[in-house]
């Protein structure tokens, strides 16, 4: 079974046609099976992320034929093309640099606003958002995240992953909305989370077709819709960040 | 090739960002220490994240669950190997540790009567009292808490995609342990070596279970880096022969090999283990420890009675068959270990998923009970083999799976997530105190040989691929130092290690610095070889079967024998090759009356369980039905969306 794997070594990009040998008759392997076999045979230095093999850790996302897939639980077909996620900078082969996403939330997730009574139950919606495994599949096609790279304004520096991206993405909005649903977060904390969402570019969501989650979380209704409703007319201006 | 070196200064380095690492970092930062978290996986992507999310919280179900009760429970199930000071600390802190997760957003169901988290009133295998709190979204809910603790406040610096390579140690002389001067890190995302000066290091780097890949259900990062670095720096490791093989993991299909589908409590009241001929090899499974179940399977396999996949059959059909309680059982199965059941649902046949057929299971490496030898503050302990605490490597701390001594020969289900934070907080505070008392760096001299050795690997010429050597080592480890061992297999492992170490010296590594996978594979191969040496040496010193250490050619350790732990002491030879030596540390015996009381209670529960099975179905069904109602509580449906769930998702192209 021929699969194309796109590799990048020391800045050089290449497409390698890998011939997967099925382990049983008619096996339909997962993407990760192909990568593991390639590493165990023809491409021992192949770089890719994985952890749990069970769609829990969220690190193995790659693009297959241009769409993000969770490698350990998505099957491949002959002729498929495996590439690194197109939404983040490539470090090597299928490995992208992820930390610019999380870092944009440093200092923004309201550590000081916890209410001390821990014996409060969270609403169902809170648990729905906690299902996020941080796979970053939702960055695909997000205009807000794309601003980080499209912004060729006069003073635009390259987006700096080491300090966190300037503009947000569905994952970051989910983290902020989750705080707003947490019964142990104070009203101030909720307000700060909304302010952070607006500052990250929530206005991009107005009229956007909406984002899709890798594990099936309702981002459009449960995250973006809620934040837009809460922001109300604070987004009506033309500026990228309101206030 | 010269890879760039960046120097940094901190008070405390924390290695790992799972539950233990994030708690340690949080505690050290709260004490005012300047903290750097180093994590090879993205922040919080760890065993903590992929766990089933069941946490031991003392006293959630009953007041009879005293500190003594829990502490004794850990000691007895760990075959008296656990250090009493550690089990006592665990029992004392279980609730505050759990509340640390809650302070960072973990939200359980609340038991209003007892004003605390709701725990199901069914004790997990080996627990004397029910005290395991389950969570929606399982371990992912815990990882959000760990992530928030590291990222949210911006008081903690962190590097991800960063491999901690070695401890820099000053002043080690004549076999006496020295003092931590910091550590050397490979930051793959920037292609630099980071030399971090710090007078305290907390190892929270998880276990060594990847040594048995693919027969493991843990994260790939469990390559024992923390144990190996500690041993190379001269610190003691304890109980290294004790690896927990979780009995109920999959043999097939290949993509699912090694993944967990249950633990003893999954078997519920009527589940049994059978050999390939259908003969029962273990009953009362839900009251057994994991070690007992795995040992029963591996002994059957050694007798030639194993299944084609080298395991046994977990037969749950009797639970599911009863007309009323069968439904309760299925709901219990789906919700008590939700990720495990989801794995089963994807991997097994439809009748098996409905429990109309047995499941083929085989043990897989799940947890390392052994680890860095520490005291109740998480500080490294060394000294003579008689168990007297003496100073270990000054400035080294450990917590979570990276530490040893709290679970001994067996870890009970749901105890690790609590352990992470009990000892994470202690080690974080201890490290901050230590840094305050030792504000001056122990000097840069210790870094230079480490930097030279790491640099020499970039562009290293040779004919061996580290990734392939790793696979060879993993296959041999399963066969020779896996869930069943003999004197002969230990000797064979020595030979394998020597051969692979030799070939690792001929590793081919390209010379570019940015995310060099061959270098990463070489680093992890080196760790795995070092921990394989430690496991083999400890396994040889432990010359009878106990807990996770099953010797097919030796009897079970006698309960009358004086308990001892194995201690592995490392020393790095000239070529940077670790030499290990194993000695014994005596352990205090549990007072006879308390041991007797616990054994009697256990025997009584097993007798009751047996008697239950003898009841005719018409009587049994309503009894079990009532039990499941009590266990499940009201309205406990599986959540609609959960990680790994079958919900429509862009990233899943399953069909
Ligand atoms: C499938 C599964 C289910 C489980 N279910 C439960 C359960 O229900 N209840 C329970 O109590 N326990 C459970 N456990 C066990 C428990 O999850 C782990 O033992 C525990 O989470 C370990 O936590 P830790 O912080 O010590 O290590 P981990 O959470 O594994 O974190 C280790 C960290 O160290 C980092 N690291 C490792 N090496 C290096 C290095 N060289 N340099 C830098 N960073 C490094 C890793 O990237 C990671 O961040 C389960 C385990 C598994 C695998
Ligand atoms: S919101 Fe969904 S797609 Fe985005 S990171 Fe979380 S799990 Fe992945
Ligand atoms: S709705 Fe907002 S977060 Fe979602 S894709 Fe559009 S811009 Fe991005
Ligand atoms: S390997 Fe963990 S989600 Fe794929």
Tab-separated table of N, CA, C and O in Angstrom, chain B residues 472-555:
chain	number	residue	atom	x	y	z
B	472	UNK	N	14.763	-3.350	19.221
B	472	UNK	CA	15.369	-4.634	19.628
B	472	UNK	C	15.358	-4.771	21.136
B	472	UNK	O	15.056	-5.833	21.688
B	473	UNK	N	15.719	-3.682	21.802
B	473	UNK	CA	15.763	-3.701	23.268
B	473	UNK	C	14.368	-3.965	23.838
B	473	UNK	O	14.200	-4.736	24.787
B	474	UNK	N	13.363	-3.333	23.236
B	474	UNK	CA	11.998	-3.480	23.745
B	474	UNK	C	11.508	-4.922	23.615
B	474	UNK	O	10.871	-5.455	24.525
B	475	UNK	N	11.808	-5.544	22.496
B	475	UNK	CA	11.392	-6.950	22.330
B	475	UNK	C	12.068	-7.831	23.370
B	475	UNK	O	11.434	-8.671	24.006
B	476	UNK	N	13.371	-7.622	23.560
B	476	UNK	CA	14.114	-8.458	24.512
B	476	UNK	C	13.621	-8.224	25.939
B	476	UNK	O	13.520	-9.159	26.739
B	477	UNK	N	13.296	-6.987	26.269
B	477	UNK	CA	12.871	-6.668	27.637
B	477	UNK	C	11.577	-7.410	27.979
B	477	UNK	O	11.411	-7.920	29.085
B	478	UNK	N	10.661	-7.466	27.030
B	478	UNK	CA	9.414	-8.199	27.295
B	478	UNK	C	9.719	-9.667	27.580
B	478	UNK	O	9.209	-10.256	28.525
B	479	UNK	N	10.594	-10.249	26.743
B	479	UNK	CA	10.885	-11.678	26.896
B	479	UNK	C	11.670	-11.978	28.177
B	479	UNK	O	11.436	-12.992	28.809
B	480	UNK	N	12.606	-11.110	28.526
B	480	UNK	CA	13.553	-11.489	29.571
B	480	UNK	C	13.338	-10.811	30.920
B	480	UNK	O	13.665	-11.374	31.956
B	481	UNK	N	12.862	-9.574	30.919
B	481	UNK	CA	12.621	-8.907	32.210
B	481	UNK	C	11.199	-8.355	32.258
B	481	UNK	O	10.911	-7.363	32.883
B	482	UNK	N	10.295	-9.052	31.553
B	482	UNK	CA	8.896	-8.644	31.487
B	482	UNK	C	8.075	-9.227	32.615
B	482	UNK	O	8.574	-9.394	33.737
B	483	UNK	N	6.823	-9.561	32.351
B	483	UNK	CA	5.922	-10.013	33.414
B	483	UNK	C	6.214	-11.426	33.905
B	483	UNK	O	5.571	-11.877	34.847
B	484	UNK	N	7.143	-12.154	33.286
B	484	UNK	CA	7.556	-13.463	33.797
B	484	UNK	C	9.061	-13.580	33.583
B	484	UNK	O	9.560	-13.308	32.499
B	485	UNK	N	9.783	-13.965	34.633
B	485	UNK	CA	11.253	-13.952	34.582
B	485	UNK	C	11.814	-15.250	35.151
B	485	UNK	O	11.173	-15.899	35.974
B	486	UNK	N	13.020	-15.606	34.711
B	486	UNK	CA	13.749	-16.737	35.284
B	486	UNK	C	15.213	-16.316	35.435
B	486	UNK	O	15.633	-15.319	34.847
B	487	UNK	N	15.977	-17.116	36.175
B	487	UNK	CA	17.403	-16.812	36.350
B	487	UNK	C	18.061	-16.732	34.979
B	487	UNK	O	18.878	-15.846	34.699
B	488	UNK	N	17.651	-17.668	34.122
B	488	UNK	CA	18.200	-17.738	32.786
B	488	UNK	C	17.882	-16.490	31.963
B	488	UNK	O	18.739	-15.945	31.264
B	489	UNK	N	16.635	-16.042	32.059
B	489	UNK	CA	16.233	-14.894	31.236
B	489	UNK	C	16.972	-13.633	31.688
B	489	UNK	O	17.308	-12.774	30.873
B	490	UNK	N	17.253	-13.529	32.976
B	490	UNK	CA	17.995	-12.356	33.454
B	490	UNK	C	19.410	-12.356	32.880
B	490	UNK	O	19.920	-11.317	32.465
B	491	UNK	N	20.009	-13.542	32.833
B	491	UNK	CA	21.351	-13.614	32.250
B	491	UNK	C	21.322	-13.238	30.776
B	491	UNK	O	22.202	-12.552	30.280
B	492	UNK	N	20.295	-13.711	30.092
B	492	UNK	CA	20.219	-13.378	28.671
B	492	UNK	C	20.038	-11.875	28.467
B	492	UNK	O	20.559	-11.301	27.527
B	493	UNK	N	19.294	-11.241	29.389
B	493	UNK	CA	19.093	-9.797	29.261
B	493	UNK	C	20.426	-9.061	29.377
B	493	UNK	O	20.667	-8.105	28.627
B	494	UNK	N	21.264	-9.500	30.290
B	494	UNK	CA	22.587	-8.864	30.411
B	494	UNK	C	23.326	-8.873	29.083
B	494	UNK	O	23.917	-7.872	28.677
B	495	UNK	N	23.268	-10.025	28.416
B	495	UNK	CA	23.989	-10.148	27.150
B	495	UNK	C	23.397	-9.206	26.098
B	495	UNK	O	24.125	-8.544	25.352
B	496	UNK	N	22.069	-9.127	26.064
B	496	UNK	CA	21.406	-8.230	25.102
B	496	UNK	C	21.826	-6.790	25.363
B	496	UNK	O	22.158	-6.041	24.438
B	497	UNK	N	21.822	-6.394	26.643
B	497	UNK	CA	22.164	-5.008	26.988
B	497	UNK	C	23.590	-4.686	26.559
B	497	UNK	O	23.848	-3.642	25.946
B	498	UNK	N	24.507	-5.614	26.844
B	498	UNK	CA	25.906	-5.357	26.467
B	498	UNK	C	26.048	-5.182	24.961
B	498	UNK	O	26.714	-4.263	24.487
B	499	UNK	N	25.400	-6.055	24.221
B	499	UNK	CA	25.483	-5.977	22.761
B	499	UNK	C	24.899	-4.656	22.253
B	499	UNK	O	25.512	-3.956	21.439
B	500	UNK	N	23.717	-4.300	22.767
B	500	UNK	CA	23.061	-3.081	22.275
B	500	UNK	C	23.835	-1.831	22.702
B	500	UNK	O	23.920	-0.858	21.954
B	501	UNK	N	24.403	-1.858	23.900
B	501	UNK	CA	25.181	-0.697	24.365
B	501	UNK	C	26.381	-0.497	23.456
B	501	UNK	O	26.732	0.626	23.084
B	502	UNK	N	26.964	-1.615	23.081
B	502	UNK	CA	28.108	-1.554	22.178
B	502	UNK	C	27.700	-0.934	20.840
B	502	UNK	O	28.354	-0.027	20.318
B	503	UNK	N	26.576	-1.414	20.313
B	503	UNK	CA	26.129	-0.882	19.017
B	503	UNK	C	25.632	0.552	19.138
B	503	UNK	O	25.720	1.328	18.178
B	504	UNK	N	25.104	0.921	20.316
B	504	UNK	CA	24.670	2.313	20.500
B	504	UNK	C	25.859	3.261	20.381
B	504	UNK	O	25.712	4.429	20.006
B	505	UNK	N	27.035	2.762	20.681
B	505	UNK	CA	28.248	3.553	20.516
B	505	UNK	C	28.577	3.813	19.055
B	505	UNK	O	29.415	4.650	18.740
B	506	UNK	N	27.904	3.069	18.157
B	506	UNK	CA	28.116	3.273	16.725
B	506	UNK	C	26.876	3.890	16.075
B	506	UNK	O	26.542	3.621	14.928
B	507	UNK	N	26.147	4.694	16.849
B	507	UNK	CA	24.900	5.276	16.342
B	507	UNK	C	25.189	6.342	15.286
B	507	UNK	O	26.109	7.141	15.435
B	508	UNK	N	24.371	6.330	14.237
B	508	UNK	CA	24.483	7.371	13.214
B	508	UNK	C	23.495	8.476	13.542
B	508	UNK	O	22.295	8.235	13.667
B	509	UNK	N	24.004	9.686	13.706
B	509	UNK	CA	23.148	10.835	14.022
B	509	UNK	C	23.534	11.982	13.092
B	509	UNK	O	24.703	12.369	13.060
B	510	UNK	N	22.582	12.520	12.312
B	510	UNK	CA	22.928	13.644	11.445
B	510	UNK	C	23.322	14.869	12.268
B	510	UNK	O	23.115	14.910	13.482
B	511	UNK	N	23.866	15.894	11.597
B	511	UNK	CA	24.468	16.958	12.401
B	511	UNK	C	23.594	18.194	12.603
B	511	UNK	O	24.020	19.129	13.250
B	512	UNK	N	22.365	18.210	12.069
B	512	UNK	CA	21.583	19.426	12.276
B	512	UNK	C	20.990	19.459	13.685
B	512	UNK	O	20.740	18.418	14.299
B	513	UNK	N	20.776	20.670	14.175
B	513	UNK	CA	20.416	20.829	15.585
B	513	UNK	C	18.905	20.873	15.826
B	513	UNK	O	18.419	20.440	16.855
B	514	UNK	N	18.171	21.422	14.847
B	514	UNK	CA	16.727	21.617	15.058
B	514	UNK	C	15.990	20.281	14.977
B	514	UNK	O	16.084	19.565	13.992
B	515	UNK	N	15.242	19.947	15.991
B	515	UNK	CA	14.492	18.698	16.099
B	515	UNK	C	15.188	17.542	15.385
B	515	UNK	O	14.766	17.098	14.308
B	516	UNK	N	16.231	17.066	15.963
B	516	UNK	CA	16.990	15.964	15.390
B	516	UNK	C	16.467	14.654	15.996
B	516	UNK	O	16.808	14.281	17.117
B	517	UNK	N	15.613	13.971	15.226
B	517	UNK	CA	14.945	12.786	15.764
B	517	UNK	C	15.945	11.679	16.119
B	517	UNK	O	15.765	10.973	17.110
B	518	UNK	N	16.995	11.537	15.324
B	518	UNK	CA	17.971	10.484	15.610
B	518	UNK	C	18.652	10.756	16.955
B	518	UNK	O	18.905	9.830	17.735
B	519	UNK	N	18.921	12.029	17.234
B	519	UNK	CA	19.512	12.365	18.530
B	519	UNK	C	18.526	12.018	19.652
B	519	UNK	O	18.898	11.427	20.673
B	520	UNK	N	17.259	12.371	19.441
B	520	UNK	CA	16.240	12.072	20.453
B	520	UNK	C	16.152	10.564	20.692
B	520	UNK	O	16.104	10.098	21.837
B	521	UNK	N	16.163	9.797	19.620
B	521	UNK	CA	16.093	8.329	19.759
B	521	UNK	C	17.323	7.813	20.514
B	521	UNK	O	17.221	6.908	21.340
B	522	UNK	N	18.473	8.410	20.217
B	522	UNK	CA	19.690	7.982	20.906
B	522	UNK	C	19.598	8.277	22.405
B	522	UNK	O	19.949	7.448	23.247
B	523	UNK	N	19.087	9.467	22.735
B	523	UNK	CA	18.939	9.853	24.146
B	523	UNK	C	18.029	8.860	24.868
B	523	UNK	O	18.334	8.382	25.966
B	524	UNK	N	16.924	8.528	24.222
B	524	UNK	CA	15.970	7.624	24.883
B	524	UNK	C	16.485	6.188	24.926
B	524	UNK	O	16.217	5.449	25.877
B	525	UNK	N	17.219	5.807	23.892
B	525	UNK	CA	17.845	4.475	23.902
B	525	UNK	C	18.806	4.365	25.082
B	525	UNK	O	18.827	3.364	25.800
B	526	UNK	N	19.600	5.410	25.285
B	526	UNK	CA	20.551	5.410	26.387
B	526	UNK	C	19.816	5.254	27.727
B	526	UNK	O	20.210	4.463	28.583
B	527	UNK	N	18.711	6.001	27.897
B	527	UNK	CA	17.930	5.869	29.136
B	527	UNK	C	17.396	4.452	29.292
B	527	UNK	O	17.468	3.858	30.364
B	528	UNK	N	16.833	3.925	28.199
B	528	UNK	CA	16.224	2.595	28.285
B	528	UNK	C	17.265	1.526	28.608
B	528	UNK	O	16.991	0.586	29.360
B	529	UNK	N	18.464	1.672	28.044
B	529	UNK	CA	19.520	0.709	28.369
B	529	UNK	C	19.880	0.812	29.846
B	529	UNK	O	20.045	-0.202	30.527
B	530	UNK	N	19.983	2.039	30.347
B	530	UNK	CA	20.332	2.206	31.760
B	530	UNK	C	19.249	1.640	32.676
B	530	UNK	O	19.551	0.979	33.668
B	531	UNK	N	18.000	1.891	32.349
B	531	UNK	CA	16.966	1.364	33.254
B	531	UNK	C	16.820	-0.149	33.094
B	531	UNK	O	16.491	-0.843	34.057
B	532	UNK	N	17.106	-0.671	31.907
B	532	UNK	CA	17.087	-2.131	31.742
B	532	UNK	C	18.154	-2.756	32.640
B	532	UNK	O	17.939	-3.804	33.254
B	533	UNK	N	19.313	-2.101	32.724
B	533	UNK	CA	20.360	-2.587	33.642
B	533	UNK	C	19.853	-2.579	35.080
B	533	UNK	O	20.075	-3.515	35.839
B	534	UNK	N	19.174	-1.493	35.446
B	534	UNK	CA	18.700	-1.367	36.829
B	534	UNK	C	17.634	-2.427	37.129
B	534	UNK	O	17.663	-3.066	38.187
B	535	UNK	N	16.696	-2.630	36.194
B	535	UNK	CA	15.636	-3.622	36.420
B	535	UNK	C	16.260	-5.019	36.536
B	535	UNK	O	15.893	-5.805	37.419
B	536	UNK	N	17.193	-5.314	35.657
B	536	UNK	CA	17.806	-6.644	35.675
B	536	UNK	C	18.571	-6.875	36.974
B	536	UNK	O	18.445	-7.940	37.600
B	537	UNK	N	19.333	-5.890	37.399
B	537	UNK	CA	20.115	-6.046	38.634
B	537	UNK	C	19.193	-6.221	39.832
B	537	UNK	O	19.419	-7.086	40.692
B	538	UNK	N	18.129	-5.425	39.893
B	538	UNK	CA	17.201	-5.532	41.023
B	538	UNK	C	16.471	-6.862	40.980
B	538	UNK	O	16.255	-7.503	42.016
B	539	UNK	N	16.117	-7.301	39.777
B	539	UNK	CA	15.379	-8.566	39.638
B	539	UNK	C	16.239	-9.737	40.100
B	539	UNK	O	15.738	-10.712	40.648
B	540	UNK	N	17.541	-9.631	39.882
B	540	UNK	CA	18.424	-10.713	40.311
B	540	UNK	C	18.561	-10.709	41.836
B	540	UNK	O	18.594	-11.758	42.477
B	541	UNK	N	18.601	-9.517	42.420
B	541	UNK	CA	18.738	-9.399	43.875
B	541	UNK	C	17.473	-9.900	44.583
B	541	UNK	O	17.525	-10.376	45.706
B	542	UNK	N	16.346	-9.783	43.903
B	542	UNK	CA	15.065	-10.240	44.476
B	542	UNK	C	14.864	-11.678	44.007
B	542	UNK	O	14.374	-11.910	42.911
B	543	UNK	N	15.243	-12.650	44.837
B	543	UNK	CA	15.306	-14.009	44.309
B	543	UNK	C	14.063	-14.841	44.594
B	543	UNK	O	14.117	-16.054	44.692
B	544	UNK	N	12.923	-14.183	44.776
B	544	UNK	CA	11.666	-14.923	44.868
B	544	UNK	C	10.595	-14.072	44.188
B	544	UNK	O	10.852	-12.926	43.841
B	545	UNK	N	9.424	-14.657	43.996
B	545	UNK	CA	8.357	-13.891	43.357
B	545	UNK	C	7.664	-12.999	44.371
B	545	UNK	O	7.332	-13.443	45.466
B	546	UNK	N	7.465	-11.763	44.017
B	546	UNK	CA	6.643	-10.885	44.854
B	546	UNK	C	6.073	-9.765	43.990
B	546	UNK	O	6.796	-9.132	43.213
B	547	UNK	N	4.757	-9.562	44.091
B	547	UNK	CA	4.086	-8.477	43.383
B	547	UNK	C	4.330	-8.512	41.888
B	547	UNK	O	4.122	-9.529	41.230
B	548	UNK	N	4.817	-7.391	41.360
B	548	UNK	CA	5.039	-7.273	39.919
B	548	UNK	C	6.231	-8.073	39.424
B	548	UNK	O	6.468	-8.148	38.216
B	549	UNK	N	6.980	-8.640	40.333
B	549	UNK	CA	8.159	-9.428	39.955
B	549	UNK	C	7.807	-10.909	40.047
B	549	UNK	O	7.690	-11.463	41.147
B	550	UNK	N	7.587	-11.542	38.897
B	550	UNK	CA	7.182	-12.948	38.875
B	550	UNK	C	8.351	-13.793	38.391
B	550	UNK	O	8.780	-13.672	37.244
B	551	UNK	N	8.876	-14.612	39.286
B	551	UNK	CA	9.943	-15.540	38.910
B	551	UNK	C	9.308	-16.902	38.701
B	551	UNK	O	8.829	-17.529	39.632
B	552	UNK	N	9.334	-17.387	37.447
B	552	UNK	CA	8.715	-18.679	37.153
B	552	UNK	C	9.466	-19.820	37.830
B	552	UNK	O	8.894	-20.877	38.089
B	553	UNK	N	10.750	-19.581	38.107
B	553	UNK	CA	11.565	-20.659	38.672
B	553	UNK	C	11.766	-20.522	40.182
B	553	UNK	O	12.602	-21.185	40.759
B	554	UNK	N	11.027	-19.619	40.815
B	554	UNK	CA	11.203	-19.436	42.254
B	554	UNK	C	9.839	-19.337	42.920
B	554	UNK	O	8.874	-18.911	42.313
B	555	UNK	N	9.797	-19.706	44.207
B	555	UNK	CA	8.510	-19.642	44.916
B	555	UNK	C	8.116	-18.208	45.251
B	555	UNK	O	8.897	-17.276	45.096
